Amino acid sequence: MAQTGNFKSPARMSSLGQGAAPASAGAVTGGKPREEGLNGVDFERRGFLHKVVGGVGAIVAVSTLYPVVKFIIPPARKIKVVDELTVGKASEVPDGKGKIYQFNEDKVIVVNKGGALTAVSAVCTHLGCLVNWVDADNQYFCPCHGAKYKLTGEIISGPQPRPLKQYKARIEGDSIIISKA
Ligand code: FES
């Protein structure tokens, strides 16, 4: 049977003891207004999400930048300082030639003159370029600004303030050994 009557009529509502308050008035019975409560929840959630996103962003940034920084700034190399060192084979420095070797923190040029080895720092005392041995002129020559040095490192001419540092070199068996002077 079809129901008759107006369920929303004021008479019916008053008979139910209701003031006909609209159901969507936006208030939560016995608590905070609905909007106010949701805003609080949203604020807390947003704050949490910001922290998570910020943390993930920081991790990604650090993991990306760390290898780049490590590449740009290589770790300081620790060179073990020794009194003497086998640097190569005697055949590497034939008569009339010079060859540069690493010795401690210096680069040392070993020159063979008639079977006798001489060793001096190859680092020009002017601005640090590496010198060459020019056997025809019997001298070291710096290609940067023209400094010239004798076989034993003394200054011949040029802008350099000091002679080349001296070392010792000898052959043992088939090996070249450089030592401090
Ligand atoms: S660096 Fe050798 S002459 Fe200037």
PDB file of N, CA and C in Angstrom, residues 64-137:
ATOM      1  N   THR A  64      72.983  11.978  -4.071  1.00  0.00           N
ATOM      2  CA  THR A  64      73.396  12.430  -5.406  1.00  0.00           C
ATOM      3  C   THR A  64      74.662  13.272  -5.326  1.00  0.00           C
ATOM      4  N   LEU A  65      74.704  14.153  -4.337  1.00  0.00           N
ATOM      5  CA  LEU A  65      75.816  15.098  -4.272  1.00  0.00           C
ATOM      6  C   LEU A  65      77.097  14.466  -3.723  1.00  0.00           C
ATOM      7  N   TYR A  66      76.966  13.450  -2.864  1.00  0.00           N
ATOM      8  CA  TYR A  66      78.157  12.873  -2.223  1.00  0.00           C
ATOM      9  C   TYR A  66      79.185  12.379  -3.246  1.00  0.00           C
ATOM     10  N   PRO A  67      78.764  11.520  -4.220  1.00  0.00           N
ATOM     11  CA  PRO A  67      79.771  11.068  -5.185  1.00  0.00           C
ATOM     12  C   PRO A  67      80.337  12.203  -6.029  1.00  0.00           C
ATOM     13  N   VAL A  68      79.512  13.230  -6.306  1.00  0.00           N
ATOM     14  CA  VAL A  68      80.006  14.368  -7.093  1.00  0.00           C
ATOM     15  C   VAL A  68      81.095  15.104  -6.316  1.00  0.00           C
ATOM     16  N   VAL A  69      80.811  15.349  -5.031  1.00  0.00           N
ATOM     17  CA  VAL A  69      81.791  16.053  -4.205  1.00  0.00           C
ATOM     18  C   VAL A  69      83.059  15.215  -4.053  1.00  0.00           C
ATOM     19  N   LYS A  70      82.879  13.901  -3.871  1.00  0.00           N
ATOM     20  CA  LYS A  70      84.045  13.021  -3.736  1.00  0.00           C
ATOM     21  C   LYS A  70      84.882  13.046  -5.014  1.00  0.00           C
ATOM     22  N   PHE A  71      84.202  13.163  -6.175  1.00  0.00           N
ATOM     23  CA  PHE A  71      84.932  13.189  -7.445  1.00  0.00           C
ATOM     24  C   PHE A  71      85.694  14.504  -7.593  1.00  0.00           C
ATOM     25  N   ILE A  72      85.024  15.617  -7.224  1.00  0.00           N
ATOM     26  CA  ILE A  72      85.641  16.931  -7.399  1.00  0.00           C
ATOM     27  C   ILE A  72      86.797  17.116  -6.421  1.00  0.00           C
ATOM     28  N   ILE A  73      86.611  16.661  -5.203  1.00  0.00           N
ATOM     29  CA  ILE A  73      87.651  16.815  -4.185  1.00  0.00           C
ATOM     30  C   ILE A  73      88.195  15.435  -3.839  1.00  0.00           C
ATOM     31  N   PRO A  74      89.199  14.959  -4.581  1.00  0.00           N
ATOM     32  CA  PRO A  74      89.732  13.625  -4.294  1.00  0.00           C
ATOM     33  C   PRO A  74      90.397  13.596  -2.922  1.00  0.00           C
ATOM     34  N   PRO A  75      90.394  12.450  -2.284  1.00  0.00           N
ATOM     35  CA  PRO A  75      91.013  12.365  -0.960  1.00  0.00           C
ATOM     36  C   PRO A  75      92.506  12.659  -1.040  1.00  0.00           C
ATOM     37  N   ALA A  76      92.999  13.267   0.016  1.00  0.00           N
ATOM     38  CA  ALA A  76      94.420  13.594   0.047  1.00  0.00           C
ATOM     39  C   ALA A  76      95.228  12.305  -0.018  1.00  0.00           C
ATOM     40  N   ARG A  77      96.146  12.255  -1.006  1.00  0.00           N
ATOM     41  CA  ARG A  77      96.942  11.040  -1.164  1.00  0.00           C
ATOM     42  C   ARG A  77      98.092  11.077  -0.198  1.00  0.00           C
ATOM     43  N   LYS A  78      98.221  10.002   0.530  1.00  0.00           N
ATOM     44  CA  LYS A  78      99.322   9.920   1.476  1.00  0.00           C
ATOM     45  C   LYS A  78     100.480   9.212   0.781  1.00  0.00           C
ATOM     46  N   ILE A  79     101.591   9.939   0.613  1.00  0.00           N
ATOM     47  CA  ILE A  79     102.769   9.337   0.015  1.00  0.00           C
ATOM     48  C   ILE A  79     103.704   8.930   1.135  1.00  0.00           C
ATOM     49  N   LYS A  80     104.097   7.674   1.099  1.00  0.00           N
ATOM     50  CA  LYS A  80     105.019   7.196   2.130  1.00  0.00           C
ATOM     51  C   LYS A  80     106.419   7.696   1.793  1.00  0.00           C
ATOM     52  N   VAL A  81     106.992   8.438   2.700  1.00  0.00           N
ATOM     53  CA  VAL A  81     108.317   9.016   2.466  1.00  0.00           C
ATOM     54  C   VAL A  81     109.376   7.969   2.790  1.00  0.00           C
ATOM     55  N   VAL A  82     110.289   7.765   1.824  1.00  0.00           N
ATOM     56  CA  VAL A  82     111.344   6.761   1.997  1.00  0.00           C
ATOM     57  C   VAL A  82     112.692   7.408   1.732  1.00  0.00           C
ATOM     58  N   ASP A  83     113.759   6.762   2.199  1.00  0.00           N
ATOM     59  CA  ASP A  83     115.103   7.296   1.967  1.00  0.00           C
ATOM     60  C   ASP A  83     115.610   6.942   0.583  1.00  0.00           C
ATOM     61  N   GLU A  84     115.204   5.776   0.085  1.00  0.00           N
ATOM     62  CA  GLU A  84     115.574   5.408  -1.276  1.00  0.00           C
ATOM     63  C   GLU A  84     114.518   4.503  -1.874  1.00  0.00           C
ATOM     64  N   LEU A  85     114.535   4.473  -3.200  1.00  0.00           N
ATOM     65  CA  LEU A  85     113.444   3.778  -3.896  1.00  0.00           C
ATOM     66  C   LEU A  85     113.926   3.251  -5.240  1.00  0.00           C
ATOM     67  N   THR A  86     113.573   2.008  -5.531  1.00  0.00           N
ATOM     68  CA  THR A  86     113.828   1.482  -6.870  1.00  0.00           C
ATOM     69  C   THR A  86     112.744   2.015  -7.795  1.00  0.00           C
ATOM     70  N   VAL A  87     113.172   2.766  -8.817  1.00  0.00           N
ATOM     71  CA  VAL A  87     112.179   3.467  -9.640  1.00  0.00           C
ATOM     72  C   VAL A  87     112.010   2.874 -11.031  1.00  0.00           C
ATOM     73  N   GLY A  88     112.967   2.124 -11.479  1.00  0.00           N
ATOM     74  CA  GLY A  88     112.813   1.579 -12.835  1.00  0.00           C
ATOM     75  C   GLY A  88     114.000   0.736 -13.246  1.00  0.00           C
ATOM     76  N   LYS A  89     114.060   0.415 -14.523  1.00  0.00           N
ATOM     77  CA  LYS A  89     115.129  -0.411 -15.088  1.00  0.00           C
ATOM     78  C   LYS A  89     116.217   0.472 -15.700  1.00  0.00           C
ATOM     79  N   ALA A  90     117.448   0.020 -15.614  1.00  0.00           N
ATOM     80  CA  ALA A  90     118.581   0.786 -16.146  1.00  0.00           C
ATOM     81  C   ALA A  90     118.416   1.056 -17.646  1.00  0.00           C
ATOM     82  N   SER A  91     117.786   0.123 -18.324  1.00  0.00           N
ATOM     83  CA  SER A  91     117.615   0.281 -19.769  1.00  0.00           C
ATOM     84  C   SER A  91     116.682   1.436 -20.132  1.00  0.00           C
ATOM     85  N   GLU A  92     115.951   1.960 -19.146  1.00  0.00           N
ATOM     86  CA  GLU A  92     115.027   3.073 -19.422  1.00  0.00           C
ATOM     87  C   GLU A  92     115.766   4.400 -19.609  1.00  0.00           C
ATOM     88  N   VAL A  93     117.031   4.454 -19.146  1.00  0.00           N
ATOM     89  CA  VAL A  93     117.779   5.716 -19.246  1.00  0.00           C
ATOM     90  C   VAL A  93     119.111   5.431 -19.963  1.00  0.00           C
ATOM     91  N   PRO A  94     119.087   5.362 -21.276  1.00  0.00           N
ATOM     92  CA  PRO A  94     120.339   5.120 -22.013  1.00  0.00           C
ATOM     93  C   PRO A  94     121.262   6.339 -21.956  1.00  0.00           C
ATOM     94  N   ASP A  95     122.486   6.142 -22.382  1.00  0.00           N
ATOM     95  CA  ASP A  95     123.501   7.218 -22.345  1.00  0.00           C
ATOM     96  C   ASP A  95     122.999   8.468 -23.098  1.00  0.00           C
ATOM     97  N   GLY A  96     123.144   9.611 -22.440  1.00  0.00           N
ATOM     98  CA  GLY A  96     122.754  10.879 -23.073  1.00  0.00           C
ATOM     99  C   GLY A  96     121.277  11.226 -22.895  1.00  0.00           C
ATOM    100  N   LYS A  97     120.521  10.387 -22.189  1.00  0.00           N
ATOM    101  CA  LYS A  97     119.084  10.623 -22.013  1.00  0.00           C
ATOM    102  C   LYS A  97     118.751  10.911 -20.552  1.00  0.00           C
ATOM    103  N   GLY A  98     117.569  11.488 -20.343  1.00  0.00           N
ATOM    104  CA  GLY A  98     117.052  11.715 -18.988  1.00  0.00           C
ATOM    105  C   GLY A  98     115.632  11.196 -18.889  1.00  0.00           C
ATOM    106  N   LYS A  99     115.261  10.775 -17.712  1.00  0.00           N
ATOM    107  CA  LYS A  99     113.886  10.284 -17.488  1.00  0.00           C
ATOM    108  C   LYS A  99     113.420  10.735 -16.106  1.00  0.00           C
ATOM    109  N   ILE A 100     112.163  11.126 -16.051  1.00  0.00           N
ATOM    110  CA  ILE A 100     111.601  11.646 -14.793  1.00  0.00           C
ATOM    111  C   ILE A 100     110.860  10.532 -14.052  1.00  0.00           C
ATOM    112  N   TYR A 101     111.132  10.428 -12.749  1.00  0.00           N
ATOM    113  CA  TYR A 101     110.471   9.447 -11.885  1.00  0.00           C
ATOM    114  C   TYR A 101     109.857  10.170 -10.682  1.00  0.00           C
ATOM    115  N   GLN A 102     108.839   9.539 -10.119  1.00  0.00           N
ATOM    116  CA  GLN A 102     108.275  10.041  -8.856  1.00  0.00           C
ATOM    117  C   GLN A 102     109.118   9.508  -7.714  1.00  0.00           C
ATOM    118  N   PHE A 103     109.547  10.419  -6.835  1.00  0.00           N
ATOM    119  CA  PHE A 103     110.302   9.993  -5.651  1.00  0.00           C
ATOM    120  C   PHE A 103     109.775  10.794  -4.472  1.00  0.00           C
ATOM    121  N   ASN A 104     109.199  10.097  -3.506  1.00  0.00           N
ATOM    122  CA  ASN A 104     108.479  10.763  -2.417  1.00  0.00           C
ATOM    123  C   ASN A 104     107.501  11.777  -3.025  1.00  0.00           C
ATOM    124  N   GLU A 105     107.567  13.044  -2.591  1.00  0.00           N
ATOM    125  CA  GLU A 105     106.606  14.006  -3.147  1.00  0.00           C
ATOM    126  C   GLU A 105     107.207  14.823  -4.284  1.00  0.00           C
ATOM    127  N   ASP A 106     108.386  14.428  -4.743  1.00  0.00           N
ATOM    128  CA  ASP A 106     109.068  15.197  -5.792  1.00  0.00           C
ATOM    129  C   ASP A 106     109.083  14.402  -7.094  1.00  0.00           C
ATOM    130  N   LYS A 107     109.320  15.134  -8.178  1.00  0.00           N
ATOM    131  CA  LYS A 107     109.593  14.480  -9.466  1.00  0.00           C
ATOM    132  C   LYS A 107     111.085  14.665  -9.712  1.00  0.00           C
ATOM    133  N   VAL A 108     111.758  13.542  -9.952  1.00  0.00           N
ATOM    134  CA  VAL A 108     113.220  13.565 -10.044  1.00  0.00           C
ATOM    135  C   VAL A 108     113.630  13.113 -11.445  1.00  0.00           C
ATOM    136  N   ILE A 109     114.537  13.895 -12.047  1.00  0.00           N
ATOM    137  CA  ILE A 109     115.027  13.520 -13.373  1.00  0.00           C
ATOM    138  C   ILE A 109     116.387  12.839 -13.212  1.00  0.00           C
ATOM    139  N   VAL A 110     116.478  11.651 -13.773  1.00  0.00           N
ATOM    140  CA  VAL A 110     117.722  10.881 -13.742  1.00  0.00           C
ATOM    141  C   VAL A 110     118.345  10.978 -15.129  1.00  0.00           C
ATOM    142  N   VAL A 111     119.621  11.397 -15.174  1.00  0.00           N
ATOM    143  CA  VAL A 111     120.322  11.573 -16.452  1.00  0.00           C
ATOM    144  C   VAL A 111     121.512  10.621 -16.486  1.00  0.00           C
ATOM    145  N   ASN A 112     121.697   9.996 -17.630  1.00  0.00           N
ATOM    146  CA  ASN A 112     122.826   9.088 -17.836  1.00  0.00           C
ATOM    147  C   ASN A 112     123.856   9.799 -18.718  1.00  0.00           C
ATOM    148  N   LYS A 113     125.046  10.081 -18.143  1.00  0.00           N
ATOM    149  CA  LYS A 113     126.138  10.692 -18.919  1.00  0.00           C
ATOM    150  C   LYS A 113     127.303   9.713 -18.927  1.00  0.00           C
ATOM    151  N   GLY A 114     127.451   9.001 -20.018  1.00  0.00           N
ATOM    152  CA  GLY A 114     128.559   8.053 -20.148  1.00  0.00           C
ATOM    153  C   GLY A 114     128.511   6.933 -19.124  1.00  0.00           C
ATOM    154  N   GLY A 115     127.311   6.540 -18.706  1.00  0.00           N
ATOM    155  CA  GLY A 115     127.162   5.437 -17.755  1.00  0.00           C
ATOM    156  C   GLY A 115     127.041   5.898 -16.309  1.00  0.00           C
ATOM    157  N   ALA A 116     127.341   7.174 -16.026  1.00  0.00           N
ATOM    158  CA  ALA A 116     127.205   7.708 -14.660  1.00  0.00           C
ATOM    159  C   ALA A 116     125.841   8.396 -14.536  1.00  0.00           C
ATOM    160  N   LEU A 117     125.108   8.061 -13.472  1.00  0.00           N
ATOM    161  CA  LEU A 117     123.780   8.651 -13.284  1.00  0.00           C
ATOM    162  C   LEU A 117     123.843   9.883 -12.397  1.00  0.00           C
ATOM    163  N   THR A 118     123.083  10.881 -12.765  1.00  0.00           N
ATOM    164  CA  THR A 118     122.914  12.091 -11.954  1.00  0.00           C
ATOM    165  C   THR A 118     121.418  12.277 -11.750  1.00  0.00           C
ATOM    166  N   ALA A 119     121.018  12.744 -10.568  1.00  0.00           N
ATOM    167  CA  ALA A 119     119.588  12.934 -10.287  1.00  0.00           C
ATOM    168  C   ALA A 119     119.368  14.276  -9.594  1.00  0.00           C
ATOM    169  N   VAL A 120     118.433  15.053 -10.117  1.00  0.00           N
ATOM    170  CA  VAL A 120     118.015  16.314  -9.488  1.00  0.00           C
ATOM    171  C   VAL A 120     116.500  16.404  -9.606  1.00  0.00           C
ATOM    172  N   SER A 121     115.940  17.316  -8.826  1.00  0.00           N
ATOM    173  CA  SER A 121     114.500  17.551  -8.951  1.00  0.00           C
ATOM    174  C   SER A 121     114.218  18.100 -10.347  1.00  0.00           C
ATOM    175  N   ALA A 122     113.155  17.601 -10.956  1.00  0.00           N
ATOM    176  CA  ALA A 122     112.784  18.079 -12.296  1.00  0.00           C
ATOM    177  C   ALA A 122     111.840  19.271 -12.225  1.00  0.00           C
ATOM    178  N   VAL A 123     111.544  19.716 -11.009  1.00  0.00           N
ATOM    179  CA  VAL A 123     110.584  20.813 -10.843  1.00  0.00           C
ATOM    180  C   VAL A 123     111.333  22.144 -10.813  1.00  0.00           C
ATOM    181  N   CYS A 124     111.109  22.940 -11.849  1.00  0.00           N
ATOM    182  CA  CYS A 124     111.780  24.233 -11.975  1.00  0.00           C
ATOM    183  C   CYS A 124     111.440  25.098 -10.768  1.00  0.00           C
ATOM    184  N   THR A 125     112.446  25.758 -10.216  1.00  0.00           N
ATOM    185  CA  THR A 125     112.221  26.554  -9.004  1.00  0.00           C
ATOM    186  C   THR A 125     111.595  27.911  -9.313  1.00  0.00           C
ATOM    187  N   HIS A 126     111.338  28.186 -10.582  1.00  0.00           N
ATOM    188  CA  HIS A 126     110.652  29.438 -10.916  1.00  0.00           C
ATOM    189  C   HIS A 126     109.167  29.283 -10.614  1.00  0.00           C
ATOM    190  N   LEU A 127     108.437  28.584 -11.476  1.00  0.00           N
ATOM    191  CA  LEU A 127     107.000  28.413 -11.243  1.00  0.00           C
ATOM    192  C   LEU A 127     106.556  26.955 -11.316  1.00  0.00           C
ATOM    193  N   GLY A 128     107.510  26.041 -11.257  1.00  0.00           N
ATOM    194  CA  GLY A 128     107.135  24.636 -11.083  1.00  0.00           C
ATOM    195  C   GLY A 128     106.943  23.811 -12.332  1.00  0.00           C
ATOM    196  N   CYS A 129     107.316  24.307 -13.501  1.00  0.00           N
ATOM    197  CA  CYS A 129     107.243  23.456 -14.698  1.00  0.00           C
ATOM    198  C   CYS A 129     108.326  22.363 -14.604  1.00  0.00           C
ATOM    199  N   LEU A 130     108.188  21.329 -15.410  1.00  0.00           N
ATOM    200  CA  LEU A 130     109.182  20.253 -15.409  1.00  0.00           C
ATOM    201  C   LEU A 130     110.258  20.546 -16.454  1.00  0.00           C
ATOM    202  N   VAL A 131     111.505  20.384 -16.034  1.00  0.00           N
ATOM    203  CA  VAL A 131     112.611  20.654 -16.945  1.00  0.00           C
ATOM    204  C   VAL A 131     112.896  19.424 -17.810  1.00  0.00           C
ATOM    205  N   ASN A 132     113.575  19.671 -18.943  1.00  0.00           N
ATOM    206  CA  ASN A 132     114.023  18.593 -19.834  1.00  0.00           C
ATOM    207  C   ASN A 132     115.547  18.563 -19.817  1.00  0.00           C
ATOM    208  N   TRP A 133     116.103  17.372 -20.052  1.00  0.00           N
ATOM    209  CA  TRP A 133     117.546  17.297 -20.225  1.00  0.00           C
ATOM    210  C   TRP A 133     117.852  17.463 -21.711  1.00  0.00           C
ATOM    211  N   VAL A 134     118.696  18.462 -22.053  1.00  0.00           N
ATOM    212  CA  VAL A 134     119.103  18.692 -23.452  1.00  0.00           C
ATOM    213  C   VAL A 134     120.571  18.307 -23.537  1.00  0.00           C
ATOM    214  N   ASP A 135     120.808  17.099 -24.008  1.00  0.00           N
ATOM    215  CA  ASP A 135     122.167  16.555 -23.968  1.00  0.00           C
ATOM    216  C   ASP A 135     123.114  17.349 -24.864  1.00  0.00           C
ATOM    217  N   ALA A 136     122.620  17.837 -26.001  1.00  0.00           N
ATOM    218  CA  ALA A 136     123.474  18.594 -26.932  1.00  0.00           C
ATOM    219  C   ALA A 136     124.024  19.852 -26.263  1.00  0.00           C
ATOM    220  N   ASP A 137     123.243  20.446 -25.368  1.00  0.00           N
ATOM    221  CA  ASP A 137     123.683  21.669 -24.665  1.00  0.00           C
ATOM    222  C   ASP A 137     124.242  21.352 -23.282  1.00  0.00           C
TER     223      ASP A 137
END
